[in-house]
CSV table of C-alpha atoms and ligand atoms in Angstrom, one decimal:
chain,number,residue,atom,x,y,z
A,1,UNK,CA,10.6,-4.5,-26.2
A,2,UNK,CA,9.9,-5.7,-22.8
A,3,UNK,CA,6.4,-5.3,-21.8
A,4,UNK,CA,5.9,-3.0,-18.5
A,5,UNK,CA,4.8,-4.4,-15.0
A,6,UNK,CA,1.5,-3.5,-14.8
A,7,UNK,CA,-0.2,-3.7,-11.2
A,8,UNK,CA,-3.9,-3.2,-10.6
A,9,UNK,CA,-4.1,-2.5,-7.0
A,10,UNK,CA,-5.9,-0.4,-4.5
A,11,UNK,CA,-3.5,1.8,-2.1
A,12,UNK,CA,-5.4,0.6,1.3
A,13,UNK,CA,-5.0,-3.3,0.3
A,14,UNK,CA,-2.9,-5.3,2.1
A,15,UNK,CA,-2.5,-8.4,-0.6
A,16,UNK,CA,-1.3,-5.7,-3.1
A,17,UNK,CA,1.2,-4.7,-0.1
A,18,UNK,CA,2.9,-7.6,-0.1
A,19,UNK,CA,3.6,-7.2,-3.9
A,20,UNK,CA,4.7,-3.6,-3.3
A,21,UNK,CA,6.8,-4.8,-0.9
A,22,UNK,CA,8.4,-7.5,-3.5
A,23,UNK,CA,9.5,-4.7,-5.7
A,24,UNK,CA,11.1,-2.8,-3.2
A,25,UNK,CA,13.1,-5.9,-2.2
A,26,UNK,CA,13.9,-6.4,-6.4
A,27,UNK,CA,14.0,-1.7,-7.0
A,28,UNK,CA,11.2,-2.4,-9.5
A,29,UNK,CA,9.9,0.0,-11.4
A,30,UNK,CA,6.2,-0.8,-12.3
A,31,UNK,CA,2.8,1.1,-13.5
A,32,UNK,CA,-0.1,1.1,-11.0
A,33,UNK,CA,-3.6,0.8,-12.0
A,34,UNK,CA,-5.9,1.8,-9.5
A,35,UNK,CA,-9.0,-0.6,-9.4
A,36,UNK,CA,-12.0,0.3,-7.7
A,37,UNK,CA,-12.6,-1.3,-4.2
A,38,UNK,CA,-16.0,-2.8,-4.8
A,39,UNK,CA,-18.1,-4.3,-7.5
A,40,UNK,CA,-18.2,-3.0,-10.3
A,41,UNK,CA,-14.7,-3.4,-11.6
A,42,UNK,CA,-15.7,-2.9,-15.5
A,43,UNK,CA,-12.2,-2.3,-16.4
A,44,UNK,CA,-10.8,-5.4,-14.5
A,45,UNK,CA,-13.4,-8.3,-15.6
A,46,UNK,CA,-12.6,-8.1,-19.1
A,47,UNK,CA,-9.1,-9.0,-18.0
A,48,UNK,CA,-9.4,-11.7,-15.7
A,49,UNK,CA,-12.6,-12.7,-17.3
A,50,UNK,CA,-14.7,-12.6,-14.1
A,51,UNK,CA,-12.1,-12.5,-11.3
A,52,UNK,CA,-12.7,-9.9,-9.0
A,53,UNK,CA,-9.9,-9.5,-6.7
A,54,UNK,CA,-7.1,-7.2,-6.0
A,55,UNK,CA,-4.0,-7.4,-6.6
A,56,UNK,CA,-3.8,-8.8,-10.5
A,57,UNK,CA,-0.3,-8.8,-12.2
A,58,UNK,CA,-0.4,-7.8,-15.9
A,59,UNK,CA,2.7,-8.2,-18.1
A,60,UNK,CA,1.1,-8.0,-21.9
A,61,UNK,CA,-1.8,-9.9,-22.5
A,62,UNK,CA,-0.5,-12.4,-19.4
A,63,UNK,CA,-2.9,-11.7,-16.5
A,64,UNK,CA,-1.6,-13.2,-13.1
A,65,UNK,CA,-4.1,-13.7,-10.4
A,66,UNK,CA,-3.8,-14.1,-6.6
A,67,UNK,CA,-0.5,-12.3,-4.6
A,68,UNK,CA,0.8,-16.3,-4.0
A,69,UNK,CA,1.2,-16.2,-7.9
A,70,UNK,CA,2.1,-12.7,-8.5
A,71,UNK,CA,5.2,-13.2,-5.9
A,72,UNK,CA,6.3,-16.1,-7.7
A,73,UNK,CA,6.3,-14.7,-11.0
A,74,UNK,CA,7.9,-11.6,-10.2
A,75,UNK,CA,10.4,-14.3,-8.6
A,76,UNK,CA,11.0,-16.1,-12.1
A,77,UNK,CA,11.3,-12.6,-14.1
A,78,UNK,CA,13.3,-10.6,-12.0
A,79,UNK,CA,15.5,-13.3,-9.7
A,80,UNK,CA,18.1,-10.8,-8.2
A,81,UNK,CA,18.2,-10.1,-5.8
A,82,UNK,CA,15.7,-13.4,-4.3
A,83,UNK,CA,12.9,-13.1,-2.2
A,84,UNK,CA,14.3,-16.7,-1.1
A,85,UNK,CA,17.7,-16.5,-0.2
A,86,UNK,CA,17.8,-19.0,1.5
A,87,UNK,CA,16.2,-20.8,-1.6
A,88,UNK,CA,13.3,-22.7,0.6
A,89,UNK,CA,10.1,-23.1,-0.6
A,90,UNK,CA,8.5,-22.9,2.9
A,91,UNK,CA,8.0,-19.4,2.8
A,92,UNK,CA,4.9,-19.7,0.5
A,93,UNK,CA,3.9,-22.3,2.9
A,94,UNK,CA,3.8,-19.4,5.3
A,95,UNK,CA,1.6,-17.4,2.9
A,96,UNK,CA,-1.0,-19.5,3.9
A,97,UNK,CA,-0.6,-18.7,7.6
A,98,UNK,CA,-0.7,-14.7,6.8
A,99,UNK,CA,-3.4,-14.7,4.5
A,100,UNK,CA,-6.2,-17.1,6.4
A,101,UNK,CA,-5.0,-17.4,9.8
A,102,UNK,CA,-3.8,-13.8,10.8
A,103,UNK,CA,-5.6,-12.2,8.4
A,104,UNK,CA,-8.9,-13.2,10.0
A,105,UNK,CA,-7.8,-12.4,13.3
A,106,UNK,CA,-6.8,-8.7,11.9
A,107,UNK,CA,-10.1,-8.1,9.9
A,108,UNK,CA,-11.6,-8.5,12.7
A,109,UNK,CA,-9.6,-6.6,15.2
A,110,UNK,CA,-10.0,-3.7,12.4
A,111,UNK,CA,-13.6,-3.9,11.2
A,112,UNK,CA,-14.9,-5.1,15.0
A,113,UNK,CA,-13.6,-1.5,16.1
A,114,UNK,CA,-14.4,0.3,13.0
A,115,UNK,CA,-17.5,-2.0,11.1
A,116,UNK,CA,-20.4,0.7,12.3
A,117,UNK,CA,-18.5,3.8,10.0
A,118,UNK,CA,-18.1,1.6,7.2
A,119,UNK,CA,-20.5,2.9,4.2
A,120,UNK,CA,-23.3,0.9,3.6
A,121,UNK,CA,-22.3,-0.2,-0.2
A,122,UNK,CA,-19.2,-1.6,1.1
A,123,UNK,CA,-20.8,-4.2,3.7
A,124,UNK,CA,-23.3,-5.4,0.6
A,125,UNK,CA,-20.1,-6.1,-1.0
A,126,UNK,CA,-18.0,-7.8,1.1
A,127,UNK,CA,-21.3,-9.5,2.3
A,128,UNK,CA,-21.6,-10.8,-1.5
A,129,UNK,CA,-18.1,-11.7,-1.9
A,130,UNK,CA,-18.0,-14.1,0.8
A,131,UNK,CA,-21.8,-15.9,0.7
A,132,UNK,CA,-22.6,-14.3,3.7
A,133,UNK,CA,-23.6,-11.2,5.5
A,134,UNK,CA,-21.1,-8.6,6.3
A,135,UNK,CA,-22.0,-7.7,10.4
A,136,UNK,CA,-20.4,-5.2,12.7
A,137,UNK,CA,-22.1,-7.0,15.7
A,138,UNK,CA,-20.5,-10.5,14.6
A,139,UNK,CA,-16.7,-8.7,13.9
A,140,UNK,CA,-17.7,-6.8,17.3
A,141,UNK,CA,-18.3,-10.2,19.6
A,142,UNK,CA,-15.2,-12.1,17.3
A,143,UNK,CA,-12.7,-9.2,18.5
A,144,UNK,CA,-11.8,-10.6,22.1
A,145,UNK,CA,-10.6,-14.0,20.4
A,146,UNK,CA,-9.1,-12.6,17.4
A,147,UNK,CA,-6.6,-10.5,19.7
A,148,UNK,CA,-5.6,-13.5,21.5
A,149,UNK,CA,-5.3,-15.3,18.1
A,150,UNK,CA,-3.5,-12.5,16.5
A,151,UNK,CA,-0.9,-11.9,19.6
A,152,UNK,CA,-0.3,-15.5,19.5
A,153,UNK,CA,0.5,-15.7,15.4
A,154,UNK,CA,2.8,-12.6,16.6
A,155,UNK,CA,4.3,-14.7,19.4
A,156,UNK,CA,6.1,-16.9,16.6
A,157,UNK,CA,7.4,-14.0,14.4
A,158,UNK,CA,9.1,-12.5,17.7
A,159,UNK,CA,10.5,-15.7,18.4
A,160,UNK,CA,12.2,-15.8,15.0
A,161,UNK,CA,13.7,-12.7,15.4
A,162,UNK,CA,14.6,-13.5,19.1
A,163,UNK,CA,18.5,-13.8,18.1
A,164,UNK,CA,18.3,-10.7,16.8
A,165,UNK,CA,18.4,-11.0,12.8
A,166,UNK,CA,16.8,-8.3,10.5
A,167,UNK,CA,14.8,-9.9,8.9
A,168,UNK,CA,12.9,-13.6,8.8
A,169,UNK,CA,15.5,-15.6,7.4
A,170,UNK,CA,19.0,-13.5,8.4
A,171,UNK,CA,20.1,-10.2,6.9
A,172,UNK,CA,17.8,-10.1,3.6
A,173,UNK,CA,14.5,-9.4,3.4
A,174,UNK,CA,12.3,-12.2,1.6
A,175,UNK,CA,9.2,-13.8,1.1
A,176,UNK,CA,8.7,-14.7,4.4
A,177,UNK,CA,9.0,-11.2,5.9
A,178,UNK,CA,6.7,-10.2,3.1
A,179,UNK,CA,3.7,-12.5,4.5
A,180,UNK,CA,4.4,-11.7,8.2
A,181,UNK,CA,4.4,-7.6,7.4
A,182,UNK,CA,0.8,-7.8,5.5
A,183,UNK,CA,-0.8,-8.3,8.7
A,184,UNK,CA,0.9,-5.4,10.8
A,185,UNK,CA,1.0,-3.0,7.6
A,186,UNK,CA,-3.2,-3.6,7.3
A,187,UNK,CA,-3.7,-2.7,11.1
A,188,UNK,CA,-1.2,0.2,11.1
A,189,UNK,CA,-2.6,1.9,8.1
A,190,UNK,CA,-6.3,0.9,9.0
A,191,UNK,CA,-5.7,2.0,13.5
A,192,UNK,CA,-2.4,3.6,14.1
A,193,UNK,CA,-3.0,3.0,17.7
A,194,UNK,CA,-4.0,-0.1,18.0
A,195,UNK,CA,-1.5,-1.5,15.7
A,196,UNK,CA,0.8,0.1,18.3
A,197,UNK,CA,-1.2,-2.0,21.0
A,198,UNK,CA,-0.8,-5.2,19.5
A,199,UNK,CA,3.0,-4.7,19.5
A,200,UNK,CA,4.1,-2.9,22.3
A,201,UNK,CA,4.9,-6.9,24.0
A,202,UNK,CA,7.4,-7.0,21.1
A,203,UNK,CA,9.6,-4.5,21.1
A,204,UNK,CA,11.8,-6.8,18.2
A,205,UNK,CA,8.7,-7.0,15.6
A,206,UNK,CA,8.5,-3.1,16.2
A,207,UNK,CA,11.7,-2.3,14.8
A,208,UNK,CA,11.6,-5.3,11.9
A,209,UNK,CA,7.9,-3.7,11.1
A,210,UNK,CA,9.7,-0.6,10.3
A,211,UNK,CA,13.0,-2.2,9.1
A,212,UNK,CA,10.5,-4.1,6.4
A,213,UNK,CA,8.5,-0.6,5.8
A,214,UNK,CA,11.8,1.1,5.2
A,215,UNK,CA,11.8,-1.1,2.2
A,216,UNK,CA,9.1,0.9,0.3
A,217,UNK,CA,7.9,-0.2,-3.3
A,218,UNK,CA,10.3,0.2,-5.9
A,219,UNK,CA,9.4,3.4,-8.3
A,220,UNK,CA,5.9,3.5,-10.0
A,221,UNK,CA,3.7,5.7,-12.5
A,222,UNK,CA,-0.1,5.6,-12.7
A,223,UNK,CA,-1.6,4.1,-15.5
A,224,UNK,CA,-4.8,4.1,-16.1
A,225,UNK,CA,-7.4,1.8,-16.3
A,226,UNK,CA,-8.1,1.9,-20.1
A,227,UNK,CA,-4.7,2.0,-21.0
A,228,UNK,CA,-4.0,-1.4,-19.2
A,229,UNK,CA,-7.0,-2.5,-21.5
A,230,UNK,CA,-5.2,-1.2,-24.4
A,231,UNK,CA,-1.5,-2.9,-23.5
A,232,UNK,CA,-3.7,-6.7,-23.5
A,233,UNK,CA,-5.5,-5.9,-26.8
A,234,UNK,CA,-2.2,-4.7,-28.4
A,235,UNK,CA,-0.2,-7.9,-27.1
A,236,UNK,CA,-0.1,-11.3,-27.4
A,237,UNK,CA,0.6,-13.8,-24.4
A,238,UNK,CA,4.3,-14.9,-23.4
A,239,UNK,CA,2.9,-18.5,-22.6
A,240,UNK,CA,3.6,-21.8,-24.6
A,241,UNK,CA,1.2,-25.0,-24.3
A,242,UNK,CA,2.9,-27.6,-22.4
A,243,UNK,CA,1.6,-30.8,-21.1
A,244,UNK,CA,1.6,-31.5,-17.6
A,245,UNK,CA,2.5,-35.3,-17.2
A,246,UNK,CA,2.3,-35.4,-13.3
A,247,UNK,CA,-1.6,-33.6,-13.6
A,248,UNK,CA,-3.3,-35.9,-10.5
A,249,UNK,CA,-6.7,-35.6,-12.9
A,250,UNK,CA,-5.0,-36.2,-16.6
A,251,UNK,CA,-5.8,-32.5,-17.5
A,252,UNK,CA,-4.2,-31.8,-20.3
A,253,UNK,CA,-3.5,-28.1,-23.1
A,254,UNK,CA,-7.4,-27.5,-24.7
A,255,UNK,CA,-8.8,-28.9,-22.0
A,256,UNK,CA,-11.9,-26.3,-21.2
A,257,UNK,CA,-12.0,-25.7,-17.0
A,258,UNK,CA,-13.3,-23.4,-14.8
A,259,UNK,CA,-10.8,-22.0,-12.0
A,260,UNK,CA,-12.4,-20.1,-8.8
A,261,UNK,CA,-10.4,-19.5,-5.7
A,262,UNK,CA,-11.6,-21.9,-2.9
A,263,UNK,CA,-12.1,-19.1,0.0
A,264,UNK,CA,-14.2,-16.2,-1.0
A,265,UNK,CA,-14.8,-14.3,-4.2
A,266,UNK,CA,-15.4,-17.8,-5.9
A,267,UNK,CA,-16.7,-16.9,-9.0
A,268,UNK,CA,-15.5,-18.9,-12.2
A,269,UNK,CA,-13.3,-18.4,-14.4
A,270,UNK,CA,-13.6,-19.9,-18.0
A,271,UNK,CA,-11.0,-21.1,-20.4
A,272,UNK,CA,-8.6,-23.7,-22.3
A,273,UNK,CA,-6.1,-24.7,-20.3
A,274,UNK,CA,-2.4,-23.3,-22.0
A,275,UNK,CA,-0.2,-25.1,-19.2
A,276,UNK,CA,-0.2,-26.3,-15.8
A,277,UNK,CA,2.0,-27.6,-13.2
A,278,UNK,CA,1.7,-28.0,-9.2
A,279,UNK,CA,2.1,-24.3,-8.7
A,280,UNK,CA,0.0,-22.9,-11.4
A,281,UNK,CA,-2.2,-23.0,-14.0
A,282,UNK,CA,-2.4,-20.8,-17.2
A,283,UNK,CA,-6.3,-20.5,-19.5
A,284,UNK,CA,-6.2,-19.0,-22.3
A,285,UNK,CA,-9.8,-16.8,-23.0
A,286,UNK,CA,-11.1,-13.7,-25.2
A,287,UNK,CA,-13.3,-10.6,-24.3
A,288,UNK,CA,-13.8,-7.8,-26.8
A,289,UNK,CA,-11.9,-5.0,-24.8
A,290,UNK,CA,-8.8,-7.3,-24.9
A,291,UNK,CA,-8.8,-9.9,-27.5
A,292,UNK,CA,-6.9,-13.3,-26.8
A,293,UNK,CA,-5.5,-13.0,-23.3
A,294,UNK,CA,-4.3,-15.5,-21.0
A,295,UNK,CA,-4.9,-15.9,-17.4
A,296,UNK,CA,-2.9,-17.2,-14.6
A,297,UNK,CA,-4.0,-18.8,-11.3
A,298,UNK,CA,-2.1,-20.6,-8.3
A,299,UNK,CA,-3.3,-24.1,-7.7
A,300,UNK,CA,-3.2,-24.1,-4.2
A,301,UNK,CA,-6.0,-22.7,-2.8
A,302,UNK,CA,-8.2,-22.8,-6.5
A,303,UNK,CA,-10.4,-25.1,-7.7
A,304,UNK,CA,-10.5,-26.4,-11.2
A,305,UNK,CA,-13.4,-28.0,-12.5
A,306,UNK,CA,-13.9,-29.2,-16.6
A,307,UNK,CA,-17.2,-27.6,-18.1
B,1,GSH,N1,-5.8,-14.8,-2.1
B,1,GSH,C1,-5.9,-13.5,-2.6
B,1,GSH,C2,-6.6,-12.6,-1.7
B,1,GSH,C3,-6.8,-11.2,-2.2
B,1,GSH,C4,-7.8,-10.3,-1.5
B,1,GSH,O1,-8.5,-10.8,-0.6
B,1,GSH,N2,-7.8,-9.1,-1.8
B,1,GSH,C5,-8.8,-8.1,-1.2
B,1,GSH,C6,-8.1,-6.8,-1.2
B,1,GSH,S1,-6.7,-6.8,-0.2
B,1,GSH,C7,-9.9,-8.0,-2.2
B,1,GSH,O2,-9.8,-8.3,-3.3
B,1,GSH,N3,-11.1,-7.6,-1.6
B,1,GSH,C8,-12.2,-7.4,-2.4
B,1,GSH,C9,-12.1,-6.3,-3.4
B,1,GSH,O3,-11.2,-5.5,-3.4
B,1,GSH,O4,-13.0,-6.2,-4.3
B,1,GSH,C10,-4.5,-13.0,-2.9
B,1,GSH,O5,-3.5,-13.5,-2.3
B,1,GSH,O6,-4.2,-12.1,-3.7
């Protein structure tokens, strides 16, 4: 039997928003584990073996880190319909222009308005996760150039939809809509009205926003935390060892690394490397709540270093 799509996510995170938004597109049906949204995550680290971040893909004992990878793996299972119709890969290109670029600009415009009712635990947190401190007053004084920053990353989408498609890249929805709608989705849900002020100039992004909305999330049933646990123990991974001939470094299957994402929430994650290729790389480790279990990063944007 096919094993379930298992998603630990948060409801308020945008990252795992996109992925929602992916199995609306494909009318997935999928479990959802609700992780906390701070440290500690004690029934997340035995699975990803130390990363912390939301959202993590589980099919089995395969554990797929980082949305850019999740997206592309619910891609390779479930191709119909495709979240790149017009079969481009520049649309993960333009990941990277949601998730650094425009997501600054709107964690500012959110926390610079909102940072002082934030609960104390949360700051400490976030101040951890990214080597630094977490401080209203900084967000506060960032806000004026992060709405011109954020209003100008807008100014592109609304010139993509000047001709009046639907969506991004015609009449279907895909990848690319998925990136651009994170953005928008986390301002809506965090400030209603200033969501509405940051769009207001573009009366076309308005109506995609709630064309892509409209999309919703496929069908889903809580699971909980334990239970996902249980699912890795019971299974055994999907992946095969294969050498990666074009590896820039000569990496090669039993090679032990450590993979950490390059932005924030570095810390390291240690195993054998299974496979790897230019989009991804696959370690195979063990913790006692889930046995053998092998974990799944993107390579852009991670760092892999031997040990
Ligand atoms: N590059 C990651 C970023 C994920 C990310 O930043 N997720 C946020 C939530 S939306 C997070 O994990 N924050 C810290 C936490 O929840 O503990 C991805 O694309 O999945």
């Amino acid at each position: 039997m096919a094993h379930e799509i298992i998603f630990h996510n948060y409801p308020t995170s945008p990252f795992s928003e996109k992925v929602r938004v992916a199995f609306g597109i494909k009318k997935l049906a999928w479990r959802s584990v609700v992780q906390p949204t701070i440290m500690p995550k004690p029934d997340l680290i035995p699975l990803t073996g130390g990363y912390r971040k939301i959202p993590v893909l589980q099919i089995g004992a395969d554990i797929f880190c980082d949305s850019q990878l999740i997206l592309r793996e619910i891609e390779r299972r479930f191709p119909t319909p495709s979240l790149s119709p017009q079969n481009t890969g520049a649309p993960y290109g333009l990941g990277f222009w949601a998730d650094r670029q425009i997501f600054q600009a709107a964690v500012a415009i959110i926390f610079g308005e909102i940072g002082d009712m934030v609960p104390e635990d949360f700051k400490k947190d976030r101040a951890a996760m990214s080597g630094g401190s977490f401080s209203a007053e900084a967000l506060k004084r960032a806000v004026p150039l992060m709405r011109d920053q954020y209003r100008a990353h807008t100014q592109f989408l609304a010139d993509q939809l000047e001709d009046g498609r639907s969506f991004w890249g015609g009449e279907q929805p895909g990848l690319a809509d998925i990136h651009a709608f994170m953005n928008p989705w986390f301002v809506n849900s965090a400030l209603p009205h200033r969501a509405k002020a940051t769009l207001e100039e573009f009366p076309k992004v308005m109506a995609w926003f709630e064309r892509v909305r409209a999309i919703g999330h496929g069908t889903h049933k809580e699971m909980s935390p334990k239970e996902a646990l249980a699912v890795a123990k019971e299974a055994t991974s999907e992946s095969h060892l294969a050498h990666d001939p074009h590896d820039p470094n000569g990496r090669k299957p039993g090679d032990k690394v450590a993979v950490s994402a390059d932005d924030y929430g570095r810390d390291p994650i240690a195993g054998e490397i299974v496979f790897s290729n230019a989009h991804e790389i696959a370690i195979l480790r063990s913790a006692p709540e889930v046995g053998e279990v092998v974990v799944h990063f993107p390579r852009a944007g991670f760092v892999v270093s031997a040990v």
